[in-house]
């Protein structure tokens, strides 16, 4: 009995030693888990601090072009994204958020991998069905799931950023401003020549009056025409200056003597034949930013108080009616935008013909001037007529170009005035 008792005590002691070893091993593995979490945290910091890819030659050239002394039409999007303070700040916040979320997702995966490794080690000792093992495995799966959800959220934010829509709306407006800027410049050439003629005419009238060959009424009329020409030129210059300042504001430029606003691309009449109005109407309806927001909202068109006090079914019915009406209105607007293109194309063709005719007349006038058959004032008037035709064609080209851009922006989803 004594020997049996000692044997039982020995077995009990040995069992306690094994249990203590297992407990120590579990504590060690749990300590490794904690270390893994700490390591993952430091890994996230390291990932955030790593330098980015060094920009290549193409990137460097593109940035140099943005920062030169010319504001070009095709640079507007990049200029607004990089230098318009509110948009730049918005993108910076988004990029920081995505970078942080990406680092967190990476850290989650590191921890999850360590958890699974430790779960395998625990399973060797405790068995795969042990609650402690299952808890570690469950934690790893949860971390991987969260990391995947975070990745999907990042992708969604990249593909549907509301700030991108804001950029498109601003770029659309900036293009219109640049078009208007060049429109004013074309008109200014004519008004400046008219002012020159008015000054010349006034000087002639004053000379004739001194010689007794002109009456006071003619002198006063010349003075009035000169004053009117000055006023028109001042008005156009004020418009040019204001548009210039606005463009510089949106593109982050400071007004300076070396800053040049580049030309607007010429209209491409051939594009008109490629437009599919029926298809473009539906594309515009699907892409329109306001309609997208309206469809995703609740109780569209209703105040907060109305939403709170109106039944859900009524809200849905009101929303459907509002969306349907807005879609039909946009289809009507697309028709108007298309009709405007055709109208501007007709004006473009007419102005082109007039310009070609004026060119022939102006060529003849220069020959007549050389032959002495045209007076100075007559020659200047012929030049004015030529400049008017030239400006008329340029303005018609700008009008057609803007009509095409309005239509194209509407198809992309930007709300454009069809009036």
Short mmCIF file of C-alpha atoms in Angstrom, two decimals:
data_model
loop_
_atom_site.label_atom_id
_atom_site.label_comp_id
_atom_site.label_asym_id
_atom_site.label_seq_id
_atom_site.Cartn_x
_atom_site.Cartn_y
_atom_site.Cartn_z
CA UNK A 1 0.00 0.00 0.00
CA UNK A 2 2.77 2.39 0.87
CA UNK A 3 4.50 1.70 -2.43
CA UNK A 4 1.19 2.19 -4.25
CA UNK A 5 0.59 5.42 -2.37
CA UNK A 6 4.04 6.72 -3.27
CA UNK A 7 3.43 5.80 -6.90
CA UNK A 8 0.19 7.76 -6.92
CA UNK A 9 1.94 10.74 -5.34
CA UNK A 10 4.65 10.51 -7.97
CA UNK A 11 2.11 10.45 -10.76
CA UNK A 12 0.25 13.39 -9.24
CA UNK A 13 3.48 15.34 -8.92
CA UNK A 14 4.44 14.52 -12.49
CA UNK A 15 0.98 15.55 -13.69
CA UNK A 16 1.31 18.89 -11.91
CA UNK A 17 4.73 19.42 -13.50
CA UNK A 18 3.31 18.74 -16.97
CA UNK A 19 0.38 21.06 -16.30
CA UNK A 20 2.78 23.75 -15.09
CA UNK A 21 4.89 23.31 -18.23
CA UNK A 22 1.81 23.62 -20.42
CA UNK A 23 0.69 26.67 -18.49
CA UNK A 24 4.11 28.26 -18.86
CA UNK A 25 4.04 27.47 -22.56
CA UNK A 26 0.61 29.02 -22.96
CA UNK A 27 1.79 32.13 -21.11
CA UNK A 28 4.78 32.29 -23.40
CA UNK A 29 2.59 32.01 -26.50
CA UNK A 30 0.22 34.67 -25.22
CA UNK A 31 3.23 36.89 -24.57
CA UNK A 32 4.26 36.31 -28.16
CA UNK A 33 0.78 37.39 -29.25
CA UNK A 34 1.14 40.63 -27.34
CA UNK A 35 4.59 41.12 -28.82
CA UNK A 36 3.13 40.57 -32.27
CA UNK A 37 0.56 43.29 -31.65
CA UNK A 38 3.28 45.68 -30.52
CA UNK A 39 5.41 44.73 -33.54
CA UNK A 40 2.46 45.32 -35.86
CA UNK A 41 1.98 48.76 -34.37
CA UNK A 42 5.61 49.67 -34.99
CA UNK A 43 5.33 48.23 -38.51
CA UNK A 44 2.45 50.61 -39.26
CA UNK A 45 4.59 53.55 -38.26
CA UNK A 46 7.49 52.31 -40.36
CA UNK A 47 5.24 51.91 -43.40
CA UNK A 48 3.91 55.44 -43.00
CA UNK A 49 7.40 56.89 -42.73
CA UNK A 50 8.88 55.11 -45.74
CA UNK A 51 9.75 57.46 -48.63
CA UNK A 52 7.52 57.38 -51.69
CA UNK A 53 8.57 56.48 -55.19
CA UNK A 54 10.93 59.07 -56.66
CA UNK A 55 9.05 60.95 -59.43
CA UNK A 56 10.18 60.04 -62.91
CA UNK A 57 11.08 62.30 -65.79
CA UNK A 58 7.49 62.45 -67.08
CA UNK A 59 6.21 63.62 -63.69
CA UNK A 60 8.96 66.22 -63.41
CA UNK A 61 8.18 67.59 -66.88
CA UNK A 62 4.47 67.74 -66.11
CA UNK A 63 5.04 69.67 -62.88
CA UNK A 64 7.46 72.04 -64.63
CA UNK A 65 4.78 72.73 -67.23
CA UNK A 66 2.23 73.47 -64.52
CA UNK A 67 4.60 75.87 -62.81
CA UNK A 68 5.75 77.82 -65.87
CA UNK A 69 4.46 81.27 -66.79
CA UNK A 70 1.60 80.01 -68.99
CA UNK A 71 -1.87 78.92 -67.91
CA UNK A 72 -3.03 76.50 -70.59
CA UNK A 73 -6.56 75.27 -71.26
CA UNK A 74 -5.59 71.60 -70.90
CA UNK A 75 -3.84 72.30 -67.58
CA UNK A 76 -6.92 73.58 -65.75
CA UNK A 77 -7.80 70.27 -64.09
CA UNK A 78 -4.29 69.68 -62.74
CA UNK A 79 -3.84 73.31 -61.73
CA UNK A 80 -7.08 73.31 -59.75
CA UNK A 81 -6.30 69.96 -58.12
CA UNK A 82 -2.78 71.01 -57.10
CA UNK A 83 -3.07 74.73 -56.41
CA UNK A 84 -6.66 75.71 -55.56
CA UNK A 85 -6.37 75.71 -51.77
CA UNK A 86 -9.77 74.19 -50.76
CA UNK A 87 -9.48 71.35 -53.30
CA UNK A 88 -5.82 70.69 -52.50
CA UNK A 89 -6.71 70.51 -48.80
CA UNK A 90 -9.59 68.12 -49.48
CA UNK A 91 -7.39 65.77 -51.49
CA UNK A 92 -4.69 65.93 -48.83
CA UNK A 93 -7.18 64.88 -46.16
CA UNK A 94 -8.42 62.01 -48.31
CA UNK A 95 -4.89 60.83 -49.11
CA UNK A 96 -3.92 60.96 -45.42
CA UNK A 97 -7.02 59.01 -44.45
CA UNK A 98 -6.38 56.36 -47.11
CA UNK A 99 -2.73 56.07 -46.16
CA UNK A 100 -3.64 55.64 -42.50
CA UNK A 101 -6.32 53.10 -43.32
CA UNK A 102 -3.95 51.20 -45.61
CA UNK A 103 -1.30 51.05 -42.87
CA UNK A 104 -3.86 49.86 -40.35
CA UNK A 105 -5.09 47.17 -42.75
CA UNK A 106 -1.51 45.98 -43.28
CA UNK A 107 -0.89 45.87 -39.54
CA UNK A 108 -4.11 43.89 -39.08
CA UNK A 109 -2.91 41.27 -41.53
CA UNK A 110 0.47 41.02 -39.78
CA UNK A 111 -1.26 40.41 -36.45
CA UNK A 112 -3.69 37.95 -38.05
CA UNK A 113 -0.82 35.93 -39.54
CA UNK A 114 0.90 35.81 -36.14
CA UNK A 115 -2.34 34.77 -34.49
CA UNK A 116 -2.75 31.87 -36.91
CA UNK A 117 0.85 30.77 -36.36
CA UNK A 118 0.38 30.83 -32.62
CA UNK A 119 -2.92 29.01 -32.93
CA UNK A 120 -1.10 26.19 -34.70
CA UNK A 121 1.40 26.01 -31.83
CA UNK A 122 -1.37 26.02 -29.23
CA UNK A 123 -3.23 23.33 -31.14
CA UNK A 124 -0.16 21.07 -30.93
CA UNK A 125 -0.37 21.26 -27.13
CA UNK A 126 -4.05 21.78 -26.36
CA UNK A 127 -5.77 20.35 -29.43
CA UNK A 128 -7.48 22.18 -32.28
CA UNK A 129 -10.86 22.17 -30.53
CA UNK A 130 -9.58 23.88 -27.39
CA UNK A 131 -11.49 27.11 -26.59
CA UNK A 132 -8.24 29.08 -26.29
CA UNK A 133 -7.17 27.94 -29.76
CA UNK A 134 -10.57 28.72 -31.24
CA UNK A 135 -10.48 32.18 -29.71
CA UNK A 136 -7.11 32.98 -31.30
CA UNK A 137 -8.29 31.62 -34.67
CA UNK A 138 -11.47 33.68 -34.40
CA UNK A 139 -9.44 36.80 -33.63
CA UNK A 140 -7.27 36.22 -36.71
CA UNK A 141 -10.31 35.79 -38.94
CA UNK A 142 -11.89 38.95 -37.55
CA UNK A 143 -8.72 40.95 -38.21
CA UNK A 144 -8.49 39.68 -41.78
CA UNK A 145 -12.15 40.51 -42.36
CA UNK A 146 -11.69 44.03 -40.98
CA UNK A 147 -8.61 44.56 -43.15
CA UNK A 148 -10.57 43.46 -46.22
CA UNK A 149 -13.44 45.81 -45.36
CA UNK A 150 -10.98 48.66 -44.96
CA UNK A 151 -9.42 47.90 -48.35
CA UNK A 152 -12.84 47.95 -50.00
CA UNK A 153 -13.68 51.23 -48.30
CA UNK A 154 -10.45 52.73 -49.64
CA UNK A 155 -11.27 51.55 -53.17
CA UNK A 156 -14.77 52.99 -52.95
CA UNK A 157 -13.43 56.33 -51.79
CA UNK A 158 -11.01 56.38 -54.73
CA UNK A 159 -13.67 55.59 -57.32
CA UNK A 160 -16.44 57.88 -56.08
CA UNK A 161 -14.86 60.82 -54.34
CA UNK A 162 -17.26 63.71 -54.05
CA UNK A 163 -14.27 66.03 -54.35
CA UNK A 164 -13.69 64.75 -57.89
CA UNK A 165 -17.16 65.97 -58.79
CA UNK A 166 -16.40 69.33 -57.24
CA UNK A 167 -13.23 69.55 -59.33
CA UNK A 168 -15.16 68.79 -62.52
CA UNK A 169 -17.68 71.52 -61.76
CA UNK A 170 -14.92 74.04 -61.06
CA UNK A 171 -12.99 73.03 -64.19
CA UNK A 172 -16.15 73.40 -66.25
CA UNK A 173 -16.59 76.93 -64.91
CA UNK A 174 -12.89 77.74 -65.43
CA UNK A 175 -13.08 76.62 -69.06
CA UNK A 176 -16.04 78.93 -69.57
CA UNK A 177 -14.09 81.80 -67.99
CA UNK A 178 -11.08 81.17 -70.22
CA UNK A 179 -13.38 81.08 -73.23
CA UNK A 180 -14.93 84.38 -72.14
CA UNK A 181 -11.47 85.86 -71.55
CA UNK A 182 -10.46 85.18 -75.14
CA UNK A 183 -13.87 86.39 -76.36
CA UNK A 184 -13.22 89.74 -74.68
CA UNK A 185 -9.72 89.91 -76.15
CA UNK A 186 -11.16 89.41 -79.65
CA UNK A 187 -13.67 92.21 -79.06
CA UNK A 188 -11.02 94.46 -77.57
CA UNK A 189 -9.09 94.50 -80.85
CA UNK A 190 -12.12 95.96 -82.60
CA UNK A 191 -12.93 98.48 -79.87
CA UNK A 192 -9.29 99.61 -79.69
CA UNK A 193 -9.28 100.25 -83.45
CA UNK A 194 -12.62 102.07 -83.15
CA UNK A 195 -11.06 104.27 -80.46
CA UNK A 196 -8.10 105.01 -82.72
CA UNK A 197 -10.45 105.98 -85.54
CA UNK A 198 -12.50 108.15 -83.16
CA UNK A 199 -9.37 110.03 -82.09
CA UNK A 200 -8.33 110.50 -85.70
CA UNK A 201 -11.81 111.67 -86.69
CA UNK A 202 -11.92 114.14 -83.81
CA UNK A 203 -8.51 115.53 -84.76
CA UNK A 204 -9.66 115.94 -88.38
CA UNK A 205 -12.86 117.71 -87.27
CA UNK A 206 -10.93 120.05 -85.00
CA UNK A 207 -8.52 120.89 -87.83
CA UNK A 208 -11.41 121.51 -90.22
CA UNK A 209 -13.17 123.65 -87.61
CA UNK A 210 -10.05 125.78 -87.23
CA UNK A 211 -10.09 126.24 -91.00
CA UNK A 212 -13.78 127.07 -90.96
CA UNK A 213 -14.65 123.88 -92.83
CA UNK A 214 -16.57 122.11 -90.03
CA UNK A 215 -19.48 123.11 -87.85
CA UNK A 216 -19.66 122.71 -84.09
CA UNK A 217 -22.13 119.83 -84.41
CA UNK A 218 -19.59 117.72 -86.31
CA UNK A 219 -16.93 118.42 -83.71
CA UNK A 220 -19.29 117.52 -80.86
CA UNK A 221 -20.35 114.33 -82.65
CA UNK A 222 -16.71 113.27 -83.04
CA UNK A 223 -16.08 114.00 -79.36
CA UNK A 224 -19.13 111.91 -78.37
CA UNK A 225 -17.95 108.99 -80.49
CA UNK A 226 -14.52 109.21 -78.89
CA UNK A 227 -16.02 109.21 -75.39
CA UNK A 228 -18.21 106.21 -76.25
CA UNK A 229 -15.23 104.27 -77.62
CA UNK A 230 -13.21 105.04 -74.48
CA UNK A 231 -16.06 103.83 -72.26
CA UNK A 232 -16.42 100.58 -74.23
CA UNK A 233 -12.70 99.87 -74.01
CA UNK A 234 -12.65 100.56 -70.27
CA UNK A 235 -15.59 98.19 -69.78
CA UNK A 236 -13.93 95.40 -71.75
CA UNK A 237 -10.62 95.90 -69.91
CA UNK A 238 -12.43 95.70 -66.58
CA UNK A 239 -14.05 92.42 -67.66
CA UNK A 240 -10.73 91.00 -68.84
CA UNK A 241 -9.03 91.97 -65.58
CA UNK A 242 -11.77 90.42 -63.43
CA UNK A 243 -11.76 87.14 -65.37
CA UNK A 244 -7.97 87.08 -65.13
CA UNK A 245 -8.10 87.46 -61.35
CA UNK A 246 -10.73 84.75 -61.00
CA UNK A 247 -8.77 82.28 -63.11
CA UNK A 248 -5.62 83.00 -61.12
CA UNK A 249 -7.56 82.45 -57.89
CA UNK A 250 -8.87 79.03 -58.92
CA UNK A 251 -5.50 77.88 -60.24
CA UNK A 252 -3.44 79.23 -57.34
CA UNK A 253 -1.59 81.81 -59.41
CA UNK A 254 -0.63 85.29 -58.30
CA UNK A 255 -1.30 88.02 -60.77
CA UNK A 256 1.93 89.15 -62.41
CA UNK A 257 3.19 90.69 -65.61
CA UNK A 258 4.75 87.40 -66.71
CA UNK A 259 1.59 85.33 -66.30
CA UNK A 260 0.00 84.49 -69.65
CA UNK A 261 -3.36 82.81 -70.20
CA UNK A 262 -3.07 80.48 -73.14
CA UNK A 263 -5.53 80.20 -76.04
CA UNK A 264 -8.73 78.19 -76.05
CA UNK A 265 -8.63 75.28 -78.52
CA UNK A 266 -10.48 75.95 -81.78
CA UNK A 267 -13.90 74.38 -82.17
CA UNK A 268 -14.09 71.06 -83.98
CA UNK A 269 -17.29 71.11 -86.07
CA UNK A 270 -16.67 67.51 -87.17
CA UNK A 271 -17.51 66.36 -83.63
CA UNK A 272 -21.15 67.30 -84.15
CA UNK A 273 -21.67 64.42 -86.56
CA UNK A 274 -20.49 61.93 -83.93
CA UNK A 275 -22.98 62.99 -81.26
CA UNK A 276 -25.74 60.51 -80.40
CA UNK A 277 -28.35 62.66 -78.71
CA UNK A 278 -30.70 59.83 -77.67
CA UNK A 279 -27.90 57.85 -76.05
CA UNK A 280 -26.27 60.94 -74.54
CA UNK A 281 -29.53 61.95 -72.85
CA UNK A 282 -29.64 58.68 -70.91
CA UNK A 283 -25.93 58.80 -70.13
CA UNK A 284 -26.35 62.30 -68.74
CA UNK A 285 -29.32 61.16 -66.64
CA UNK A 286 -27.26 58.31 -65.18
CA UNK A 287 -24.15 60.44 -64.57
CA UNK A 288 -25.67 63.69 -63.34
CA UNK A 289 -24.25 64.49 -59.91
CA UNK A 290 -27.43 66.13 -58.61
CA UNK A 291 -29.58 63.19 -59.70
CA UNK A 292 -27.19 60.68 -58.13
CA UNK A 293 -27.46 62.55 -54.84
CA UNK A 294 -31.22 62.80 -55.21
CA UNK A 295 -31.64 59.08 -55.85
CA UNK A 296 -29.51 58.11 -52.86
CA UNK A 297 -31.24 60.54 -50.49
CA UNK A 298 -34.50 60.09 -48.65
CA UNK A 299 -37.60 62.25 -49.08
CA UNK A 300 -35.95 64.13 -51.92
CA UNK A 301 -37.05 67.72 -52.23
CA UNK A 302 -38.55 67.75 -48.73
CA UNK A 303 -37.48 69.80 -45.73
CA UNK A 304 -36.15 68.11 -42.58
CA UNK A 305 -39.46 68.79 -40.84
CA UNK A 306 -41.41 67.26 -43.73
CA UNK A 307 -39.18 64.18 -43.72
CA UNK A 308 -39.76 63.70 -39.97
CA UNK A 309 -43.53 64.15 -40.18
CA UNK A 310 -44.30 62.37 -43.44
CA UNK A 311 -44.90 58.65 -43.73
CA UNK A 312 -42.18 56.58 -45.36
CA UNK A 313 -44.39 55.53 -48.29
CA UNK A 314 -45.29 59.15 -48.97
CA UNK A 315 -41.62 60.10 -48.86
CA UNK A 316 -40.76 57.40 -51.37
CA UNK A 317 -43.60 58.49 -53.67
CA UNK A 318 -42.51 62.13 -53.46
CA UNK A 319 -38.92 61.12 -54.10
CA UNK A 320 -39.84 59.09 -57.18
CA UNK A 321 -41.91 61.97 -58.60
CA UNK A 322 -39.11 64.46 -57.97
CA UNK A 323 -36.47 62.20 -59.52
CA UNK A 324 -38.67 61.43 -62.55
CA UNK A 325 -39.36 65.14 -63.09
CA UNK A 326 -35.68 66.03 -62.75
CA UNK A 327 -34.66 63.30 -65.19
CA UNK A 328 -37.18 64.54 -67.77
CA UNK A 329 -35.97 68.10 -67.22
CA UNK A 330 -32.38 67.02 -67.83
CA UNK A 331 -33.38 65.25 -71.05
CA UNK A 332 -35.03 68.50 -72.15
CA UNK A 333 -31.89 70.44 -71.21
CA UNK A 334 -29.76 68.04 -73.25
CA UNK A 335 -32.00 68.70 -76.24
CA UNK A 336 -31.53 72.43 -75.71
CA UNK A 337 -27.75 72.02 -75.44
CA UNK A 338 -27.73 70.05 -78.68
CA UNK A 339 -29.92 72.61 -80.45
CA UNK A 340 -27.56 75.34 -79.23
CA UNK A 341 -24.65 73.51 -80.88
CA UNK A 342 -26.52 73.49 -84.20
CA UNK A 343 -27.37 77.18 -83.79
CA UNK A 344 -23.74 78.10 -83.04
CA UNK A 345 -22.58 75.97 -85.97
CA UNK A 346 -24.82 77.94 -88.34
CA UNK A 347 -23.45 81.22 -86.93
CA UNK A 348 -19.92 79.82 -87.25
CA UNK A 349 -20.43 79.03 -90.96
CA UNK A 350 -21.90 82.48 -91.61
CA UNK A 351 -19.06 84.23 -89.77
CA UNK A 352 -16.50 82.15 -91.67
CA UNK A 353 -17.97 83.26 -95.00
CA UNK A 354 -18.06 86.90 -93.88
CA UNK A 355 -14.45 86.71 -92.71
CA UNK A 356 -13.26 85.28 -96.03
CA UNK A 357 -15.08 88.06 -97.90
CA UNK A 358 -13.65 90.72 -95.58
CA UNK A 359 -10.17 89.31 -96.15
CA UNK A 360 -10.50 89.91 -99.90
CA UNK A 361 -11.81 93.44 -99.35
CA UNK A 362 -9.00 94.21 -96.93
CA UNK A 363 -6.37 92.95 -99.37
CA UNK A 364 -7.82 95.28 -102.00
CA UNK A 365 -7.87 98.21 -99.54
CA UNK A 366 -4.17 97.82 -98.84
CA UNK A 367 -3.44 98.03 -102.57
CA UNK A 368 -5.67 101.12 -102.88
CA UNK A 369 -3.87 102.74 -99.99
CA UNK A 370 -0.53 102.16 -101.66
CA UNK A 371 -1.92 103.70 -104.86
CA UNK A 372 -3.16 106.71 -102.93
CA UNK A 373 -6.81 106.15 -103.80
CA UNK A 374 -7.86 105.78 -100.16
CA UNK A 375 -7.55 108.46 -97.49
CA UNK A 376 -6.16 107.69 -94.06
CA UNK A 377 -9.56 107.67 -92.39
CA UNK A 378 -11.07 105.54 -95.17
CA UNK A 379 -8.23 103.05 -94.88
CA UNK A 380 -8.71 102.87 -91.13
CA UNK A 381 -12.42 102.26 -91.60
CA UNK A 382 -11.66 99.42 -94.01
CA UNK A 383 -9.29 97.99 -91.44
CA UNK A 384 -11.98 98.24 -88.79
CA UNK A 385 -14.42 96.37 -91.03
CA UNK A 386 -11.83 93.63 -91.51
CA UNK A 387 -11.11 93.42 -87.77
CA UNK A 388 -14.84 93.21 -87.06
CA UNK A 389 -15.17 90.26 -89.42
CA UNK A 390 -12.08 88.63 -87.94
CA UNK A 391 -13.35 89.14 -84.42
CA UNK A 392 -16.81 87.94 -85.45
CA UNK A 393 -15.39 84.65 -86.72
CA UNK A 394 -13.21 84.22 -83.63
CA UNK A 395 -16.18 84.83 -81.33
CA UNK A 396 -18.34 82.44 -83.37
CA UNK A 397 -15.62 79.82 -83.04
CA UNK A 398 -15.46 80.36 -79.27
CA UNK A 399 -19.25 80.16 -79.01
CA UNK A 400 -19.33 76.85 -80.89
CA UNK A 401 -16.44 75.48 -78.83
CA UNK A 402 -18.21 76.42 -75.60
CA UNK A 403 -21.51 74.91 -76.79
CA UNK A 404 -19.73 71.61 -77.50
CA UNK A 405 -17.98 71.66 -74.12
CA UNK A 406 -21.25 72.38 -72.31
CA UNK A 407 -22.83 69.36 -73.99
CA UNK A 408 -19.83 67.14 -73.19
CA UNK A 409 -19.74 68.22 -69.56
CA UNK A 410 -23.47 67.55 -69.22
CA UNK A 411 -22.97 64.00 -70.52
CA UNK A 412 -20.25 63.50 -67.89
CA UNK A 413 -22.60 64.55 -65.08
CA UNK A 414 -21.99 68.25 -64.55
CA UNK A 415 -25.10 70.42 -64.35
CA UNK A 416 -24.78 72.96 -67.17
CA UNK A 417 -27.12 75.84 -67.86
CA UNK A 418 -29.03 75.19 -71.08
CA UNK A 419 -30.27 78.76 -71.33
#
